[in-house]
XYZ file of N, CA and C in Angstrom:
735
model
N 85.287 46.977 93.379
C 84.757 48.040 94.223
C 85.093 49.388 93.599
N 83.822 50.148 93.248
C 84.381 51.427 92.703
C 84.747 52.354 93.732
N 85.375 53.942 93.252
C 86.293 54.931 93.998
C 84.825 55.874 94.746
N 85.007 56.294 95.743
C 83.958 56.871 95.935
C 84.409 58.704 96.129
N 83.444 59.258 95.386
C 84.397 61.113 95.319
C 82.944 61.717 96.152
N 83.285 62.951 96.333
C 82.058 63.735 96.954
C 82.347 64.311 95.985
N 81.189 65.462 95.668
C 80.285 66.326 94.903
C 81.605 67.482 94.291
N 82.269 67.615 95.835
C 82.975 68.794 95.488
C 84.257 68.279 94.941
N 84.870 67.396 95.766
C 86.342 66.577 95.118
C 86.505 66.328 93.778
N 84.588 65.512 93.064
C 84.800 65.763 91.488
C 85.047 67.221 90.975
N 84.140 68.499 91.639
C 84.362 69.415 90.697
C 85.801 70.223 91.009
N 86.371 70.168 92.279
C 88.339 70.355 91.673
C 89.088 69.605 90.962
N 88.313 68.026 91.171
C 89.624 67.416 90.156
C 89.653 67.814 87.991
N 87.907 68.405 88.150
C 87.317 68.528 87.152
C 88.098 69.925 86.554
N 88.171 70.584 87.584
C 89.321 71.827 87.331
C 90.468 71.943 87.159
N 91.353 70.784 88.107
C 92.554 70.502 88.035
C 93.061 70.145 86.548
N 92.671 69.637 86.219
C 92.174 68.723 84.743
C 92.486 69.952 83.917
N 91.184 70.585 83.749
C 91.323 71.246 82.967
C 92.195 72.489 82.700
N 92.957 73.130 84.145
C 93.668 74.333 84.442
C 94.702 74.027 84.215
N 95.402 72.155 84.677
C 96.573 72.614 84.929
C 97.098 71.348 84.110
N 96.775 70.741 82.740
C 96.739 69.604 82.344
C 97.964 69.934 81.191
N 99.605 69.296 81.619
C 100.684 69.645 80.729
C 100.499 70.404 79.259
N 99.262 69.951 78.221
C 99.119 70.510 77.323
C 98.712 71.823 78.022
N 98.603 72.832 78.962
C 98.020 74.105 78.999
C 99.045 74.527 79.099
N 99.748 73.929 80.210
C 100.832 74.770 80.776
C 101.569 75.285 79.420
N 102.361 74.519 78.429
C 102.895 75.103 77.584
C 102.676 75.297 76.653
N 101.065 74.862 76.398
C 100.491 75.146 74.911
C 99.441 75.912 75.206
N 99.291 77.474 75.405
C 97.770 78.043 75.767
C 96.118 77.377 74.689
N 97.225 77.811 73.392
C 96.265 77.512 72.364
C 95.464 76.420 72.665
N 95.557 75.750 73.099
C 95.447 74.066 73.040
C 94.365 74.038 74.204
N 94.014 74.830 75.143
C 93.196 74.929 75.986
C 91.859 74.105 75.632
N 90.895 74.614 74.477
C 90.039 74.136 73.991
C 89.979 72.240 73.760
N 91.100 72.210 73.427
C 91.306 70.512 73.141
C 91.331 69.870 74.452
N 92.042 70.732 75.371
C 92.125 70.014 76.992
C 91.317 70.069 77.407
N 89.928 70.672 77.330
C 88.871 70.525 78.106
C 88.050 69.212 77.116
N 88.348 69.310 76.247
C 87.329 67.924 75.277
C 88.152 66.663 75.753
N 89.547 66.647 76.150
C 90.527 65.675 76.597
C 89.922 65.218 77.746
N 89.331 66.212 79.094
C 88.856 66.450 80.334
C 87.655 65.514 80.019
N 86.723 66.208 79.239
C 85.278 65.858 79.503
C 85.181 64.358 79.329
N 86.049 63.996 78.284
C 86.411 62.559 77.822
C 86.596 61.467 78.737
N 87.485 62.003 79.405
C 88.329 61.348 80.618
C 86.622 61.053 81.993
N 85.549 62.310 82.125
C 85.022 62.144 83.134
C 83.196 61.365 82.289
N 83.752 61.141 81.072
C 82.258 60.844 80.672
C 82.367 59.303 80.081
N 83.927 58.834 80.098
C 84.251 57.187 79.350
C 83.595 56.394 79.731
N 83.493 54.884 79.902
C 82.656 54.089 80.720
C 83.640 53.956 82.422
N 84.616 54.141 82.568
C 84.959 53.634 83.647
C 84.098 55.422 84.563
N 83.828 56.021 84.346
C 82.725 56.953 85.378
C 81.824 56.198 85.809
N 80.919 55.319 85.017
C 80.279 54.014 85.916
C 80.486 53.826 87.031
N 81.956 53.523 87.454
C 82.442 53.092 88.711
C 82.936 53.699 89.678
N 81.830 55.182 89.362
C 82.319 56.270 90.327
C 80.685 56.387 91.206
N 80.998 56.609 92.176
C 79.455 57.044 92.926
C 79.990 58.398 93.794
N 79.055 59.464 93.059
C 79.101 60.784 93.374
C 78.287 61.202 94.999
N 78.659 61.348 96.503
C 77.652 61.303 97.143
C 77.991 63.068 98.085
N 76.852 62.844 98.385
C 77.388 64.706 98.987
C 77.835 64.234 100.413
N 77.972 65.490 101.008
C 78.657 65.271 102.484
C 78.322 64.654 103.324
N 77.104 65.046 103.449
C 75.923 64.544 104.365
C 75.791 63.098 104.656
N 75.885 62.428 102.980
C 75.859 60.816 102.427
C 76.948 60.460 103.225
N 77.840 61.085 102.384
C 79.468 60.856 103.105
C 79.869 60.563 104.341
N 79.138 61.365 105.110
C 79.202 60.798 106.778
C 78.516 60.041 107.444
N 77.502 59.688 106.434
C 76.731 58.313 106.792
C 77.257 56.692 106.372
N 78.272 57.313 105.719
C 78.698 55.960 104.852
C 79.771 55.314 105.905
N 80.335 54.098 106.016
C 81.029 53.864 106.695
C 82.449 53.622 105.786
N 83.328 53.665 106.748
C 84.674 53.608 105.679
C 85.253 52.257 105.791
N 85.869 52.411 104.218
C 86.056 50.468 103.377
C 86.656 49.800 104.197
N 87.593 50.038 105.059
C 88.031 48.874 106.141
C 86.695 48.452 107.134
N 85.754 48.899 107.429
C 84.847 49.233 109.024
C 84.233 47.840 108.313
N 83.721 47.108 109.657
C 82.610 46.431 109.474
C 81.327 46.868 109.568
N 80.325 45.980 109.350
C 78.726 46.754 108.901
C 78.190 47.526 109.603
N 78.481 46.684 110.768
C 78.170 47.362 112.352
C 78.605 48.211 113.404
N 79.566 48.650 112.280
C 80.638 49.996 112.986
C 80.055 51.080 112.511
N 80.601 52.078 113.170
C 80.027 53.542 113.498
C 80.013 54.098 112.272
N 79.182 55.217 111.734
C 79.622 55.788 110.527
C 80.873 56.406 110.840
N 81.591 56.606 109.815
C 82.642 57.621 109.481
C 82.324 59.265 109.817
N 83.563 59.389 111.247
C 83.090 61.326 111.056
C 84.130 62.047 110.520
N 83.680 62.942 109.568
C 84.688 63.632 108.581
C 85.378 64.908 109.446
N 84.292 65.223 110.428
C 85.241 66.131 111.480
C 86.354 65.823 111.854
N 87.710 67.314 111.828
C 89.116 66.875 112.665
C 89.249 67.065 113.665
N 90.029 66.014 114.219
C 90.455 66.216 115.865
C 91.224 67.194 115.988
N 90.888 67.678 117.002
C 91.829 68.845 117.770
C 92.315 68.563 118.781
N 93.270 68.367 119.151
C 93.744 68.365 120.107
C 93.634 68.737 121.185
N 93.737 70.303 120.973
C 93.452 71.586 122.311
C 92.474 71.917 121.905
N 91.756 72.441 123.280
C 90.571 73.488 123.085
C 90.418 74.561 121.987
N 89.497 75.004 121.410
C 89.902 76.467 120.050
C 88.654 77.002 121.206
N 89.638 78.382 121.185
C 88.703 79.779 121.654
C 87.487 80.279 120.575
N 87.698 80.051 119.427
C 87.333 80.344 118.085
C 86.473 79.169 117.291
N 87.342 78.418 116.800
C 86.249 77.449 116.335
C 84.845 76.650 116.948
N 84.032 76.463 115.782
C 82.904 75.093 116.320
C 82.559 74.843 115.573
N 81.774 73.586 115.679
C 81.569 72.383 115.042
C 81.478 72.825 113.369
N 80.092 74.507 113.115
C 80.481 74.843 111.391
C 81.237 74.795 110.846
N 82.006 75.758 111.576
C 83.352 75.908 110.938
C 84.303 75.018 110.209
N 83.860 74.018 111.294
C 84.946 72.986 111.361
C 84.273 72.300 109.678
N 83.319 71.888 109.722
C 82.782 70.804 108.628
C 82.862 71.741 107.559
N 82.579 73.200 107.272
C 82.891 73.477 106.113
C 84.450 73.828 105.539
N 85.190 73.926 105.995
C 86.819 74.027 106.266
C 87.440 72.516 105.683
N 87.142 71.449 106.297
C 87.398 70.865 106.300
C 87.789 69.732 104.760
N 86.696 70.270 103.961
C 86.203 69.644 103.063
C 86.885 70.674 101.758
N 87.890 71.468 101.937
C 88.747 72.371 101.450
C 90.355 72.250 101.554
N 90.699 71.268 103.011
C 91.803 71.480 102.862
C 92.708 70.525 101.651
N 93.653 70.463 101.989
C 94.717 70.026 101.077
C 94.708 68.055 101.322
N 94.623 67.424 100.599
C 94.188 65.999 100.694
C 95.583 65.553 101.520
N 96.833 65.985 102.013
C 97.586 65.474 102.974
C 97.322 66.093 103.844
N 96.652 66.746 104.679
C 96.142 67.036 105.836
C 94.690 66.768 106.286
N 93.989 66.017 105.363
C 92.664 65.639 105.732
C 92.509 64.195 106.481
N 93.453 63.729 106.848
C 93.361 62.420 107.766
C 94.232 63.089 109.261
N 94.533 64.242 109.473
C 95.829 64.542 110.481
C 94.437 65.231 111.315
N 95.591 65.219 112.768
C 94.838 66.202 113.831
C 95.522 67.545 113.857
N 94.309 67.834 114.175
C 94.540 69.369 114.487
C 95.604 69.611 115.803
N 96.512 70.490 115.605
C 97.485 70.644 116.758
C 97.630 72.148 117.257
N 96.958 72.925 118.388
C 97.169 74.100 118.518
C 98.828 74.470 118.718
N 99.306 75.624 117.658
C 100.439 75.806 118.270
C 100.780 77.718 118.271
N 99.847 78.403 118.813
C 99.456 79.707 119.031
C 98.286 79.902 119.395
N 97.967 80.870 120.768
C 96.539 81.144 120.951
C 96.770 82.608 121.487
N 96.256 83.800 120.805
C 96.509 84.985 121.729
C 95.982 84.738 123.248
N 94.936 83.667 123.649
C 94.204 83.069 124.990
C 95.678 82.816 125.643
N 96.437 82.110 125.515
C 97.318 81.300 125.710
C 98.682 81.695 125.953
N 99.421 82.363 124.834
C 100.348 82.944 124.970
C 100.658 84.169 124.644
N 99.660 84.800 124.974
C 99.459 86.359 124.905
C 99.680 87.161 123.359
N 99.420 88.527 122.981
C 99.388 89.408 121.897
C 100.349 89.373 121.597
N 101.471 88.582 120.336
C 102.569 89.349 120.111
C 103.118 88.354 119.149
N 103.572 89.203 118.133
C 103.582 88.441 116.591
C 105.001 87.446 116.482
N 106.064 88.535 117.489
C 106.936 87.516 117.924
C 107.312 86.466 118.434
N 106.156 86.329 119.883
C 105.594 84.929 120.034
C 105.645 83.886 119.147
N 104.580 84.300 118.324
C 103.878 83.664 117.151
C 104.788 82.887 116.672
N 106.239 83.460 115.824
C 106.994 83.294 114.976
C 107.707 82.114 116.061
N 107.883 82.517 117.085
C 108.842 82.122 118.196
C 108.069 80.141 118.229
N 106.378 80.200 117.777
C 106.031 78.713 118.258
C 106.162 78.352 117.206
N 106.454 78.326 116.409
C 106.742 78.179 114.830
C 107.950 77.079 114.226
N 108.937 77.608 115.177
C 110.050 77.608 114.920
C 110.674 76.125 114.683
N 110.180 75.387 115.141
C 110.671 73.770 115.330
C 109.242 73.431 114.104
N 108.300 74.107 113.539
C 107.654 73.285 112.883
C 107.767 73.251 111.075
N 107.737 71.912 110.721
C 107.993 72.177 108.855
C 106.587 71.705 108.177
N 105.432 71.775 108.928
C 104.078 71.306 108.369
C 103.441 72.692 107.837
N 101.895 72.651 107.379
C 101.277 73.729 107.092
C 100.729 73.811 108.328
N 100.073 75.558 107.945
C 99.427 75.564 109.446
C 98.081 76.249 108.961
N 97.254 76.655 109.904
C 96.078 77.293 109.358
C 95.640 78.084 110.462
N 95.294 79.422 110.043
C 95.331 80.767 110.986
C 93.576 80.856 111.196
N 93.320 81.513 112.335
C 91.847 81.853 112.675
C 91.945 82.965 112.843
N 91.131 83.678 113.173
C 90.724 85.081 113.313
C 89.431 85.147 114.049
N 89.039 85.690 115.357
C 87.748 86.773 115.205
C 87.897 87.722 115.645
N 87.424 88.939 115.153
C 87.720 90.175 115.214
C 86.537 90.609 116.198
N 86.385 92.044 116.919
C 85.881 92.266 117.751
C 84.398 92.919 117.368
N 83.939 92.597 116.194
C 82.567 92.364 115.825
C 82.304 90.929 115.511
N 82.895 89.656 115.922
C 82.670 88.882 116.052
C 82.799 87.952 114.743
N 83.296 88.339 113.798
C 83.316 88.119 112.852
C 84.999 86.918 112.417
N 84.562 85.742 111.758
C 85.510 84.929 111.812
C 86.502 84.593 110.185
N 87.612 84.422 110.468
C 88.299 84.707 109.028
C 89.265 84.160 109.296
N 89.908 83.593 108.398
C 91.925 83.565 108.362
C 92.388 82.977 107.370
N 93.527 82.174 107.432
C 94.497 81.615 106.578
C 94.561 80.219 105.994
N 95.028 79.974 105.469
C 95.971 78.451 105.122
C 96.967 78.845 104.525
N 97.916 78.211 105.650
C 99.366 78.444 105.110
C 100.173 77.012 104.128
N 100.593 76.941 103.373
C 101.215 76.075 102.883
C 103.182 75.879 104.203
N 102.993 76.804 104.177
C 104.384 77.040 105.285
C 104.336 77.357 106.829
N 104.552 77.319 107.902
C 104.667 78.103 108.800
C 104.859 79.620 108.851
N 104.336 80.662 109.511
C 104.653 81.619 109.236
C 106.021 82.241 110.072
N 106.708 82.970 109.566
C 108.365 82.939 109.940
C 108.957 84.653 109.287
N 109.481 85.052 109.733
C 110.233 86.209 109.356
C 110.885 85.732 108.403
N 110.793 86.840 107.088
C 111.752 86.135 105.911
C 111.988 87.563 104.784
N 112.835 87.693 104.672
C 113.482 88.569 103.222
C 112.706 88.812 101.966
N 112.060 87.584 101.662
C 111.395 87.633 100.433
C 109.809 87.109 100.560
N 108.977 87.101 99.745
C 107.681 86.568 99.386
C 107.949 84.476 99.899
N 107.195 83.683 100.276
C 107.431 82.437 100.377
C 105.991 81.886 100.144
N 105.713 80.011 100.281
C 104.434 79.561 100.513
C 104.504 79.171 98.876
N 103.293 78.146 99.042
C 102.845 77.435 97.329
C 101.390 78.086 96.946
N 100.744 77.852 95.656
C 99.761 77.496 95.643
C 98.571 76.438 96.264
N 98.850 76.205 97.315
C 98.494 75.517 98.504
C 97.734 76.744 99.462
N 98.202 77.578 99.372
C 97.811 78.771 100.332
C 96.382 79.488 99.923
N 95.511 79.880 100.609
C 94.132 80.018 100.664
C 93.865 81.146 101.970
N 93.106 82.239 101.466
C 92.575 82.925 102.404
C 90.897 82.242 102.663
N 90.385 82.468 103.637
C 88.884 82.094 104.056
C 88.133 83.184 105.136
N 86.669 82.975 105.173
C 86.126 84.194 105.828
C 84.918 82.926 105.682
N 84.021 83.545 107.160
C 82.334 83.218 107.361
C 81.922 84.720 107.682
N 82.347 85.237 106.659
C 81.700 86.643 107.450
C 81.428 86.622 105.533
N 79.717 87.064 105.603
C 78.927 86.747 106.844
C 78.451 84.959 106.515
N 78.815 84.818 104.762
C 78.593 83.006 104.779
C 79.952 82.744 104.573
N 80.510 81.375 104.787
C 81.789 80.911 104.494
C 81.859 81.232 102.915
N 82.779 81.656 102.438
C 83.866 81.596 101.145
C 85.554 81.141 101.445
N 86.141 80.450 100.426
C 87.514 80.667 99.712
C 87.963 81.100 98.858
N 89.357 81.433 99.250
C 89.615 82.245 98.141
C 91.155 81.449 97.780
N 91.088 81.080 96.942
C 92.495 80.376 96.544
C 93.107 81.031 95.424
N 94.491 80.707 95.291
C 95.362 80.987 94.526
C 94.664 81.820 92.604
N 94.943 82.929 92.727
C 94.021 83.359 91.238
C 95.288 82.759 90.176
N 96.695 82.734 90.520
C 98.081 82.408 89.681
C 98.691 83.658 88.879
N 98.080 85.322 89.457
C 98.136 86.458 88.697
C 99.622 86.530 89.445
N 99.849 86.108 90.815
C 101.440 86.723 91.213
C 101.989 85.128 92.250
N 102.998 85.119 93.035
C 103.147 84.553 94.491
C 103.425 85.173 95.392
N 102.791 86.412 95.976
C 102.565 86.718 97.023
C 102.249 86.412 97.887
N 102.558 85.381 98.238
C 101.529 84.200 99.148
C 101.959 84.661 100.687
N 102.822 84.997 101.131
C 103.358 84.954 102.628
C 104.453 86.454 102.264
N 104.728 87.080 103.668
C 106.022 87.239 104.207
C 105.578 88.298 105.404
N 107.322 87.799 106.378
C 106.929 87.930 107.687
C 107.843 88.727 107.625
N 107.715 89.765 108.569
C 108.716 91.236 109.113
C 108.342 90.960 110.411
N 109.506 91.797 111.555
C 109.424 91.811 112.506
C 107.999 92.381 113.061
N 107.364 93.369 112.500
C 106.493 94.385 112.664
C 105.360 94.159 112.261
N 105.285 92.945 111.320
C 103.729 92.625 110.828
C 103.864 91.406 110.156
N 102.278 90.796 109.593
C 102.579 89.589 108.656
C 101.823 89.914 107.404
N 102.308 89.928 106.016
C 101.404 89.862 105.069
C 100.682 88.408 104.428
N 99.797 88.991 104.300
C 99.340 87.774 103.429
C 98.115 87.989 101.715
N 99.204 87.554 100.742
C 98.458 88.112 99.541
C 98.759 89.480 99.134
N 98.970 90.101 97.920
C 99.095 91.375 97.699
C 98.883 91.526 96.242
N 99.667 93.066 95.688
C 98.698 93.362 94.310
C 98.154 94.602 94.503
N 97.759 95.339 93.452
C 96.560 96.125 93.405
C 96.746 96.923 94.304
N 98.188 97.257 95.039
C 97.887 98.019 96.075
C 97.410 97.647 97.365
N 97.300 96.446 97.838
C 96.738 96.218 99.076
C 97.015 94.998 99.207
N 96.980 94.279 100.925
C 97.193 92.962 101.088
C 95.653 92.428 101.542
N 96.229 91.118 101.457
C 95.003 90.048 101.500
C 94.591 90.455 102.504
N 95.375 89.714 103.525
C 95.391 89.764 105.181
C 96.918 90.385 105.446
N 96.517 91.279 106.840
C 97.976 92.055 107.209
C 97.560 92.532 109.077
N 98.503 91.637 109.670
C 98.688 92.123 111.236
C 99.976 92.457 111.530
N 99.627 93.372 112.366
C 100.542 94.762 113.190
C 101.240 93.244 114.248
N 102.386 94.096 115.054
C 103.532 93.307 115.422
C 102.891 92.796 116.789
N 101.816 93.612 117.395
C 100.975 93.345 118.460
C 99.453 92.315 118.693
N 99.286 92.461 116.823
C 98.689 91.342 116.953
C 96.946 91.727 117.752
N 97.011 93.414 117.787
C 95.984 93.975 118.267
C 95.270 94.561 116.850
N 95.334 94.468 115.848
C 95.014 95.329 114.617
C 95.626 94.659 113.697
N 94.283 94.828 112.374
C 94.706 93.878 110.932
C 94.266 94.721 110.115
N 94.401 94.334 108.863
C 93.441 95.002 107.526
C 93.679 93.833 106.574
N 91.980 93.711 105.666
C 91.733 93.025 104.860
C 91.435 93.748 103.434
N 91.782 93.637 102.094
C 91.759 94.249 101.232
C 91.293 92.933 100.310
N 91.023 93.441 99.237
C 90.932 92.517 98.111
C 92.721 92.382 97.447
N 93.310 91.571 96.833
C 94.364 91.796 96.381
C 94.392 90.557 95.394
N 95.164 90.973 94.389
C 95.461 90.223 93.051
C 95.939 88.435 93.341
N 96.782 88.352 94.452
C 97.357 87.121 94.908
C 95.670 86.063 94.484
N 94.989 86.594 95.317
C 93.594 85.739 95.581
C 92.330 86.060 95.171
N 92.168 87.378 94.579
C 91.712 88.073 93.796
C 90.189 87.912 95.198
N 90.404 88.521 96.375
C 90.004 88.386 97.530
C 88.590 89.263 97.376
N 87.551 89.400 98.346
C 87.142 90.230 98.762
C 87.600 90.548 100.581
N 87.161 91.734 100.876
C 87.478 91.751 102.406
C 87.099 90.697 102.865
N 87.992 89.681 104.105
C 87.525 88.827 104.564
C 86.500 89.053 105.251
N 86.591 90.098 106.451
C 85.626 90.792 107.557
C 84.910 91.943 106.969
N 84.126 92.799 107.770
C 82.908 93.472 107.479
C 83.651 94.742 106.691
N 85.065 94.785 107.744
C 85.303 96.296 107.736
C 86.520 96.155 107.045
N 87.697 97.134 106.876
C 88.873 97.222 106.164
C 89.745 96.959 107.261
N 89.545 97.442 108.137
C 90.849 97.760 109.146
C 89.439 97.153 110.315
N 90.403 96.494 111.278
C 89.693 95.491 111.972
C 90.883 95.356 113.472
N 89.918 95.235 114.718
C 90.672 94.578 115.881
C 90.496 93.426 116.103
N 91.200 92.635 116.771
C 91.386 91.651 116.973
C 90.974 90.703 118.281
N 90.388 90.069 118.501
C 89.792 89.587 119.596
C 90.686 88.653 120.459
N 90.854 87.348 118.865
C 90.752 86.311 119.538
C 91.606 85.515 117.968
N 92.778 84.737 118.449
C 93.787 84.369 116.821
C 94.472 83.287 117.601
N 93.983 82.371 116.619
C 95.124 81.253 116.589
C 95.749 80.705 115.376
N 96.434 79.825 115.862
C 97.204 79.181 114.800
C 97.674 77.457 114.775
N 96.968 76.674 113.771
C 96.928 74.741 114.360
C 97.800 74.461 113.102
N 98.586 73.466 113.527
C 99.535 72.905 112.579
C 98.820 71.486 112.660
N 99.190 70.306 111.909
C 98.871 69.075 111.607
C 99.666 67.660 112.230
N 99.393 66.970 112.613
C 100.430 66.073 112.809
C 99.294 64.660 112.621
């Protein structure tokens, strides 16, 4: 039985390969040879036993344990709680981005400004018992939807934290990501008074005030970003925050 990849899973692993394949890391020169190493690896005969299918396929297909007559496979995640913010788009293009240990988990709300009101301390405060990633929403009061992936919880901390795991995102006005460019690790840090996220160049990725009423989006070197939302400086509607379990 061959491995079955979607469209997009080949073209990160196709990157992975080639970006981050031991000969790069410590041999730059050698770059050129690692991609002929790469192409090698995805063009041998065992690619035969790959069937490339897009999403769409993908959720028609049923998964290798199911019998014939079982339901297709839905690639949508469970949520647990209600989202003020999300639906069903969102959800399917998100989804197909995150990090391959959180793509079988449910969604777990554990912050809703709906819920437990404006305040960044809160925030930090539901945090506190959790060691999973989490992933931030946003819509701002032009309606416009954006946020995070955290590799960490977000937490008050002294220094910069978070992996290359961490990803800013925006549907304003079509969905994009923006992942790790590897120019710095600016990835996170929390002050009593605000949260950054991403920096560089003079500006942060994403950045909310301690109230959790007001943000600003910049382009910044971390993610080599564009504004997530329309505007620079932005209010805030409506923010949560889902961890995994």
């Amino acid at each position: 039985m061959g491995v079955t990849y979607s469209v997009g899973e080949v073209d990160h692993l196709y990157t992975f390969f080639v970006q981050w394949s031991p000969e790069d890391i410590y041999c730059k020169h050698n770059s050129k040879e690692n991609v002929m190493k790469t192409d090698t690896i995805f063009n041998n005969h065992t690619s035969k036993h790959w069937t490339i299918v897009s999403v769409k396929q993908q959720k028609r297909r049923p998964s290798v344990c199911s019998y014939e007559d079982s339901e297709s496979e839905d690639l949508l995640p469970v949520l647990t709680d209600h989202s003020h913010i999300f639906k069903e788009h969102h959800l399917d293009k998100l989804v197909n981005h995150m990090p391959a240990r959180t793509r079988e988990d449910q969604w777990k709300l554990v912050y809703s400004t709906a819920v437990h009101g404006t305040s960044l301390r809160t925030l930090y405060r539901q945090m506190s018992d959790i060691d999973r990633p989490v992933l931030m929403v946003i819509k701002d009061m032009d309606n416009q939807v954006f946020g995070a992936f955290s590799s960490d919880p977000f937490k008050v901390s002294s220094c910069c934290y978070g992996t290359g795991e961490t990803f800013l995102y925006s549907f304003s006005p079509e969905f994009q990501i923006f992942r790790w460019s590897g120019e710095n690790s600016y990835f996170l840090r929390g002050f009593q008074d605000s949260l950054q996220m991403g920096a560089g160049g003079g500006h942060f990725g994403l950045w909310l005030d301690a109230d959790l009423h007001r943000g600003s989006t910049y382009s910044c070197n971390t993610f080599c970003n564009r504004p997530l939302s329309r505007h620079h400086d932005f209010h805030i509607q409506d923010l949560e925050v889902w961890t995994f379990i």
